[in-house]
Coordinates of C-alpha atoms in Angstrom, one line a residue:
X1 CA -23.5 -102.7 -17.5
X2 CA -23.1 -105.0 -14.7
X3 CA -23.2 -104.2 -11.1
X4 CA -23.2 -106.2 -7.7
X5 CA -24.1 -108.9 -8.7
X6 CA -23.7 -111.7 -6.6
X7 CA -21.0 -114.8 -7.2
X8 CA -21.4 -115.8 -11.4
X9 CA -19.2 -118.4 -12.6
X10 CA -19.6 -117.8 -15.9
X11 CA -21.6 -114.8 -18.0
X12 CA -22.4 -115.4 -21.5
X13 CA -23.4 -112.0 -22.7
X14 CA -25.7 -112.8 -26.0
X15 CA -25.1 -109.3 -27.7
X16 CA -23.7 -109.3 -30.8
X17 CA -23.1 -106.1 -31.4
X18 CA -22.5 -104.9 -27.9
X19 CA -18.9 -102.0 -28.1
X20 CA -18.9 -101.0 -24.3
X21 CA -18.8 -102.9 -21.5
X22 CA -18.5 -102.2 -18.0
X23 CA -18.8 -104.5 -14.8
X24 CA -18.1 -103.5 -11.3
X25 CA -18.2 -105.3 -8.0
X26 CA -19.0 -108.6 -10.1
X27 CA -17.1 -111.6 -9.6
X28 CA -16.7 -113.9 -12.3
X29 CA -14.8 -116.7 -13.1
X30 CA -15.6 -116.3 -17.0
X31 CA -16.7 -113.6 -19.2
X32 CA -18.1 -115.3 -22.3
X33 CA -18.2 -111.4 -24.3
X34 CA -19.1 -110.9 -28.0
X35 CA -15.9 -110.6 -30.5
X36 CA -16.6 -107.4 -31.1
X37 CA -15.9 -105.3 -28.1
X38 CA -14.0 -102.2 -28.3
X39 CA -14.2 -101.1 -24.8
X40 CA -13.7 -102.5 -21.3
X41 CA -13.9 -101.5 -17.5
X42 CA -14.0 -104.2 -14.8
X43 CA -13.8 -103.9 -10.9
X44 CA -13.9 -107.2 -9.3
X45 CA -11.8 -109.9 -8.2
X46 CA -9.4 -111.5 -10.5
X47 CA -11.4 -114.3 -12.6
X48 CA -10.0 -117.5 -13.4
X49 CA -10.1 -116.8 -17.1
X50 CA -11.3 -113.6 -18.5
X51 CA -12.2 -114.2 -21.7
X52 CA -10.4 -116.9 -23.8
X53 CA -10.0 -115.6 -27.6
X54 CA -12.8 -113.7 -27.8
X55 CA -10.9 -109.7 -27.5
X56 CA -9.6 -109.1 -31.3
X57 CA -10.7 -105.4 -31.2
X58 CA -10.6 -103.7 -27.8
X59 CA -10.1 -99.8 -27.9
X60 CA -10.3 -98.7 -24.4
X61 CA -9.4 -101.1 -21.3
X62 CA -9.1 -100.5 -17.7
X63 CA -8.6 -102.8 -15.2
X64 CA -9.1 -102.7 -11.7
X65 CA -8.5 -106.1 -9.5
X66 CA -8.7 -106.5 -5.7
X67 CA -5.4 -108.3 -4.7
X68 CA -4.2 -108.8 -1.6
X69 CA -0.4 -108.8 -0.3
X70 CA 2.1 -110.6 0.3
X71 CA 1.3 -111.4 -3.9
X72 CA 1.5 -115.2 -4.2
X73 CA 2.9 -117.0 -6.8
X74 CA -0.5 -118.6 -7.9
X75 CA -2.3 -114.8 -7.7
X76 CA 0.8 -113.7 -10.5
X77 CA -0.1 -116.2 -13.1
X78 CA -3.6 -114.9 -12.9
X79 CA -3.3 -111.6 -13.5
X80 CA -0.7 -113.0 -16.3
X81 CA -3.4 -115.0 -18.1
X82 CA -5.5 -112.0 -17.5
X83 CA -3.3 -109.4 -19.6
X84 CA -2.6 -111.9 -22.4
X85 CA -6.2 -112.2 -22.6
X86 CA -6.7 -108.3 -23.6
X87 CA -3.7 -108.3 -26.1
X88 CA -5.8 -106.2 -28.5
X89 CA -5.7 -103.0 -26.1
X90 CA -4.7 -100.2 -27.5
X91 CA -5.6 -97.7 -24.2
X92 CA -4.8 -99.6 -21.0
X93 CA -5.6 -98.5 -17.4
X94 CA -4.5 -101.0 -14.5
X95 CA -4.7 -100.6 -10.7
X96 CA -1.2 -100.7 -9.2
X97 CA -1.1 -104.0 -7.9
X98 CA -0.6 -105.3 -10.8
X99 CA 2.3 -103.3 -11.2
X100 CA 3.2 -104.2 -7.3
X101 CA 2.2 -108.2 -8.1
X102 CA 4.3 -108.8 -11.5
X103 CA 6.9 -107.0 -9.9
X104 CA 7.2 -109.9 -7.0
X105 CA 7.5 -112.3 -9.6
X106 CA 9.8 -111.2 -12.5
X107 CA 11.0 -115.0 -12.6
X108 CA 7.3 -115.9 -14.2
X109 CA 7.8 -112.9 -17.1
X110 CA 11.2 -113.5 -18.1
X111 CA 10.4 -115.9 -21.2
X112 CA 7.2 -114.2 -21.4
X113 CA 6.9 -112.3 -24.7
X114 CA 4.6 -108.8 -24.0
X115 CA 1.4 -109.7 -25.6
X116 CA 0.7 -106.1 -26.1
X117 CA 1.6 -104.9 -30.1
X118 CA -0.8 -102.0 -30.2
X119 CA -0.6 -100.5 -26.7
X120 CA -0.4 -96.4 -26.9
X121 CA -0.9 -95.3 -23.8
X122 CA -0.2 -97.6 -21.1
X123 CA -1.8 -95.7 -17.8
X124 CA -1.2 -96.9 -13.5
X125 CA -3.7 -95.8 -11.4
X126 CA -2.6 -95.6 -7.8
X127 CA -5.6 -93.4 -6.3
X128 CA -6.8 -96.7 -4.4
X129 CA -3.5 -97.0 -2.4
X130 CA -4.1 -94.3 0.1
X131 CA -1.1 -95.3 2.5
X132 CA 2.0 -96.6 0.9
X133 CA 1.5 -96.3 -3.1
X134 CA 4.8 -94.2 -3.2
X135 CA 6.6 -97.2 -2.1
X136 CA 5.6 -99.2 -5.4
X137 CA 8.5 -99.9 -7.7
X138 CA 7.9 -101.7 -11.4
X139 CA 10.6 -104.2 -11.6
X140 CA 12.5 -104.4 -15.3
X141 CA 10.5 -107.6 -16.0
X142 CA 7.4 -105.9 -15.5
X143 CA 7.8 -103.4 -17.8
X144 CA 9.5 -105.3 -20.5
X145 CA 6.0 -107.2 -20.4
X146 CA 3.9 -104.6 -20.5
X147 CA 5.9 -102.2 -23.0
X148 CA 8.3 -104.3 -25.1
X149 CA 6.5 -105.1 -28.3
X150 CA 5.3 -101.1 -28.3
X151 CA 7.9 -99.2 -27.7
X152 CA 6.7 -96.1 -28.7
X153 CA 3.5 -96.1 -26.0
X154 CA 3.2 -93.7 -23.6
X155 CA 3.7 -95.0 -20.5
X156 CA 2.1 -93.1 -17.1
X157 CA 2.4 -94.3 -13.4
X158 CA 2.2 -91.3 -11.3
X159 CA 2.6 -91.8 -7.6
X160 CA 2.2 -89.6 -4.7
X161 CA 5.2 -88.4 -2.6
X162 CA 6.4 -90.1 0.5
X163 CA 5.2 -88.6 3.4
X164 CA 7.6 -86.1 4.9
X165 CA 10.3 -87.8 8.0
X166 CA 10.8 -85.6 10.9
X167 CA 14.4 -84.2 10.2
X168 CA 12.3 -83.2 6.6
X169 CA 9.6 -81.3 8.9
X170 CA 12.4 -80.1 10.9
X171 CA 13.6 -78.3 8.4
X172 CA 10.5 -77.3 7.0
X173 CA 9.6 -75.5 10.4
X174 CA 13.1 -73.8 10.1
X175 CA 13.0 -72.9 6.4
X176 CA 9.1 -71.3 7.6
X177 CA 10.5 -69.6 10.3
X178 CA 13.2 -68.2 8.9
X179 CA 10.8 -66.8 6.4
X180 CA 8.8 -65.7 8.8
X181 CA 11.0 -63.4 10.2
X182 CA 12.7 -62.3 6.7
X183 CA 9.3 -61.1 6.0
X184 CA 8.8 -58.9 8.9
X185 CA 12.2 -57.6 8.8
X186 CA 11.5 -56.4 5.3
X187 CA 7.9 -54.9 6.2
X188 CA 9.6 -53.3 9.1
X189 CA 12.5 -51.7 6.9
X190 CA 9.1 -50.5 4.5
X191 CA 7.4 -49.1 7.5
X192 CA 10.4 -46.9 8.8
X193 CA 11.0 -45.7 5.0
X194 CA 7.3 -44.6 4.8
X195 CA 7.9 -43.1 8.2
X196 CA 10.8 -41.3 6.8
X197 CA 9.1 -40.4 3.8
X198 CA 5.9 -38.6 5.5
X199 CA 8.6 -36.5 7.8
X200 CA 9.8 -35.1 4.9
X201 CA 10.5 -31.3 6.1
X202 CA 10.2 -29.7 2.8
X203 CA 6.8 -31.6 2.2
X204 CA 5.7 -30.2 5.2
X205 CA 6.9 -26.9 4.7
X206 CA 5.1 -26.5 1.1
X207 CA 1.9 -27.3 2.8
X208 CA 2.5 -24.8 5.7
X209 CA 3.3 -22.3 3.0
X210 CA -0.1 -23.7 0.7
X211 CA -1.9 -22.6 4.4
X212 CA -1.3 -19.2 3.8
X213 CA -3.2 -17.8 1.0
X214 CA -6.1 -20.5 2.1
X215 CA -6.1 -18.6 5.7
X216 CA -5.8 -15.0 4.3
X217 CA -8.8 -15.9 2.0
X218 CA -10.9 -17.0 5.4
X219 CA -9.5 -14.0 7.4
X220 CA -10.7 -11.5 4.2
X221 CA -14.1 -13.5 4.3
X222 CA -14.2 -13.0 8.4
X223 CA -13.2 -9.2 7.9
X224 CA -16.1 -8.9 5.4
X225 CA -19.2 -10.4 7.1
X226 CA -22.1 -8.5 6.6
X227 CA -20.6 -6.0 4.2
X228 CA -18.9 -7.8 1.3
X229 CA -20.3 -6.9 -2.0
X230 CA -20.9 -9.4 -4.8
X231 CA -17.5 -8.3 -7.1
X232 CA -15.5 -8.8 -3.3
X233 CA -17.1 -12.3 -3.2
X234 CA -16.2 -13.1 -6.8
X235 CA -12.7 -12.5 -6.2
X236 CA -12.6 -14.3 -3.4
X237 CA -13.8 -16.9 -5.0
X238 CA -11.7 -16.9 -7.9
X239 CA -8.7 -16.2 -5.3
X240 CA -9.6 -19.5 -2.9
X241 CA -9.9 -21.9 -5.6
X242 CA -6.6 -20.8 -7.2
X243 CA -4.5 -21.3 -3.9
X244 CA -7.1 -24.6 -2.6
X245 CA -5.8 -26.5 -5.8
X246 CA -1.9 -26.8 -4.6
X247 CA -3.6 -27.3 -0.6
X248 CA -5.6 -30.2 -2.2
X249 CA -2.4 -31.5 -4.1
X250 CA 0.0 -31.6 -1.6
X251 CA -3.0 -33.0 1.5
X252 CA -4.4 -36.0 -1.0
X253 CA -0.3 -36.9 -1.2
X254 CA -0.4 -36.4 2.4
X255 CA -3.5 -39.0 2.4
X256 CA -2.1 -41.8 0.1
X257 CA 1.1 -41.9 2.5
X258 CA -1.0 -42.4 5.7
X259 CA -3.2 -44.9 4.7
X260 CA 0.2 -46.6 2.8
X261 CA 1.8 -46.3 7.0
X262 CA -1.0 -47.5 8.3
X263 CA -2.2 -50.5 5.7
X264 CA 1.8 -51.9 6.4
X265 CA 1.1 -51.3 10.2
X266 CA -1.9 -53.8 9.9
X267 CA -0.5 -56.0 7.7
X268 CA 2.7 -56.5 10.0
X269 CA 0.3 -56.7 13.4
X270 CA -2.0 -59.4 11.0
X271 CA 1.8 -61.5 10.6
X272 CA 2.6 -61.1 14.5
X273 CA -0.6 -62.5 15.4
X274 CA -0.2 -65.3 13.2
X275 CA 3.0 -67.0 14.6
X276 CA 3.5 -68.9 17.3
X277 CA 3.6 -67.4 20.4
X278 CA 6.8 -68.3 21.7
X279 CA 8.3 -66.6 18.2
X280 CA 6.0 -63.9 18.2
X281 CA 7.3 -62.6 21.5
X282 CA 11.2 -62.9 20.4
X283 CA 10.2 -60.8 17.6
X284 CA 8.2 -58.3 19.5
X285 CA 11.2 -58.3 21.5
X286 CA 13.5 -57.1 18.9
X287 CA 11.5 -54.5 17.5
X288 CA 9.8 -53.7 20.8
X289 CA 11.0 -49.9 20.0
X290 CA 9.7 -49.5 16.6
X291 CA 6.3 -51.1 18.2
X292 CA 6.0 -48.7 20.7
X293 CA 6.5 -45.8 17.8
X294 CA 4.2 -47.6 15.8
X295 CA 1.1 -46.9 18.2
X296 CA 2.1 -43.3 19.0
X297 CA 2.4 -42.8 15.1
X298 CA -0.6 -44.4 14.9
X299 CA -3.0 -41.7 16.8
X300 CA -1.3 -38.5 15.2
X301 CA -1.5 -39.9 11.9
X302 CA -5.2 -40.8 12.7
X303 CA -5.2 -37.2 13.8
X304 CA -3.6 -35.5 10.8
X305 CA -6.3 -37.8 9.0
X306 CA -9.2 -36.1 10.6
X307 CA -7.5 -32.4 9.8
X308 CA -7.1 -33.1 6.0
X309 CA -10.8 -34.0 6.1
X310 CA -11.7 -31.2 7.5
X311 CA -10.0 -29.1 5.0
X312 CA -11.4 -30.1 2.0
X313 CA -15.0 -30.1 4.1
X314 CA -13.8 -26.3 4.9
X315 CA -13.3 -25.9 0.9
X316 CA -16.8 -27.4 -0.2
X317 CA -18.6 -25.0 2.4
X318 CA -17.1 -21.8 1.6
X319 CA -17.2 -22.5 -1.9
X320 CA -21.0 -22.8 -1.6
X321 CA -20.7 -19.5 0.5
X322 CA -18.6 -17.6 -2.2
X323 CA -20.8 -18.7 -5.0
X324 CA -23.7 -17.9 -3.5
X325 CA -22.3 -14.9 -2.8
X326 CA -21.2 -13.7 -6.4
X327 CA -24.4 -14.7 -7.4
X328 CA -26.3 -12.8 -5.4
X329 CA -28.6 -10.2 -6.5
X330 CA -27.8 -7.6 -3.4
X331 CA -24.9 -6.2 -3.0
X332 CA -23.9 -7.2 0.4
X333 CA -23.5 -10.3 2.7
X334 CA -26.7 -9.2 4.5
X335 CA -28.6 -12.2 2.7
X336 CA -26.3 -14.7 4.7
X337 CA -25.1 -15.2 7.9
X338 CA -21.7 -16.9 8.5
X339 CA -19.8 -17.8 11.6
X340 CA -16.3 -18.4 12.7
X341 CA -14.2 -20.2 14.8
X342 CA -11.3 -21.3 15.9
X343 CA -10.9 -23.9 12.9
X344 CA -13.1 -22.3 10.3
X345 CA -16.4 -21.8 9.7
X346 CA -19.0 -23.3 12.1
X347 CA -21.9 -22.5 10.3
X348 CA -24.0 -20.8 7.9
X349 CA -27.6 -20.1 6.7
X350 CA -29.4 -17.9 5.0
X351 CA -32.0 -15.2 6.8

């Protein structure tokens, strides 16, 4: 491997058996290489002449060769001479000015026979034309030299896209607008049918009517402080967790469709932040009244949130009550002490 090495006119590599050679940032005018090379990678300027007779074997070649534009005339029959020179390839890797320079000279390949009759994949890099490499073409000449005598090669040149012209990024910005606002639209038609959904009357009803045996167990419970006996607490017990499992149904339904309400209210406040301002406000301008319902909705269903927690904590605690209870050894409530409230039970311990 040869690298950086200063100006050589001529390198005469004494290496018989030497297969791979590479050679970057080395300019050369000759490259006196063994016979029996099979692969080849060379950064440099073009040389005057490569290596005269001397590739019969090579495998693997790629080629990458400063040239500078406009191509002249003299800089063509270089790289020409060049090419000929690795006829042998079979794998061939070019930078694309030598795509770019053949191409400004098809009168110099037209009676040129491709020297390449074993060529299977014939490969263009562009990744060193950063600005313009989209706006390379490979004239008919060019490629009749490179491809003609092996037809069946694979041939790859991928360039990049041209960069977009402002009536294409004008319609970009409309097409992402427009998409924009087709989202919100449809999270906004998903929010009001959740909406619906949760107002369901009948839903609400089942629940108020779930309440009942749930509050008749508490009031029996209240009524029997310090005087319930174990078989009382038993079937309390037996009776709260029978009309608690259809509460507990219907309240974690209840729970799924409020964080669903409020997950699409965050996600469609997350896609009003993130427009522009100027489009954010005509949006928030035609659903200024579902906005406004939003945030009301917002607190009572952060409310209702904080009541179906406190249900099931309600549930836990006089479950532990009852079961104490039934377990007891007296026969009375004397052994604990519970209080009640407004919502529930406050508290409890045992004396």
């Amino acid at each position: 491997m040869l690298i950086d090495g200063r100006r050589s006119f001529v390198i005469n590599l004494v290496a018989p058996q030497l297969e791979h050679l590479t050679i970057i940032n080395c300019s050369i005018d000759y490259l006196n290489a063994p016979p029996g090379l099979s692969s080849l990678c060379y950064t440099g300027d073009l040389p005057q002449q490569f290596s005269k007779d001397r590739f019969h074997s090579l495998n693997k070649v790629s080629i990458c060769c400063y040239m500078y534009r406009p191509y002249k005339e003299k800089v063509a029959r270089k790289a020409i001479k060049m090419l000929q020179e690795l006829h042998s390839a079979r794998y061939l890797t070019l930078n694309v000015d030598f795509v770019e320079c053949l191409s400004s000279h098809p009168d110099l390949l037209m009676h040129r026979p491709s020297p390449f009759s074993n060529l299977i994949c014939l490969a263009i890099d562009s990744s060193l034309r950063i600005n313009d490499a989209y706006k390379v073409k490979m004239s008919t000449e060019a490629r009749n030299f490179f491809l003609e005598n092996s037809p069946n090669a694979t041939f790859i040149m991928e360039l990049p896209e041209p960069p977009p012209t402002k009536t294409m990024k004008q319609k970009e910005a409309r097409a992402k607008k427009a998409k924009r606002a087709a989202e919100i639209a449809s999270h906004m038609t998903e929010f009001q049918a959740l909406m619906l959904d949760h107002e369901n009357v009948e839903r609400k009803q089942a629940k108020e009517k779930a309440k009942v045996p749930f509050e008749k167990v508490m009031a029996e419970m209240k009524a029997q402080v310090g005087k319930m006996h174990t078989e009382t607490a038993k079937r309390l017990m037996e009776e709260f967790k029978i009309c608690v499992e259809e509460l507990r149904v219907l309240v974690k339904e209840e729970k799924a469709e409020i964080n669903a309400i409020i997950s699409k209210e965050a996600l469609i406040r997350s896609l009003l932040e993130n427009m522009p301002k100027r489009e954010r406000t005509v949006v928030e301008t035609c659903y200024s009244q579902q906005l406004v319902e939003t945030e009301a909705l917002h607190v009572r269903l952060a409310s209702e949130f904080v009541a179906s927690e406190g249900i099931f904590f309600r549930e836990k605690l006089l479950t532990c009550i009852l079961e104490h209870l039934a377990s007891s050894s007296s026969t009375t409530t004397r052994g604990v002490v519970v209080s009640f409230g407004f919502a529930g039970i406050i508290c409890t311990r045992v004396v």
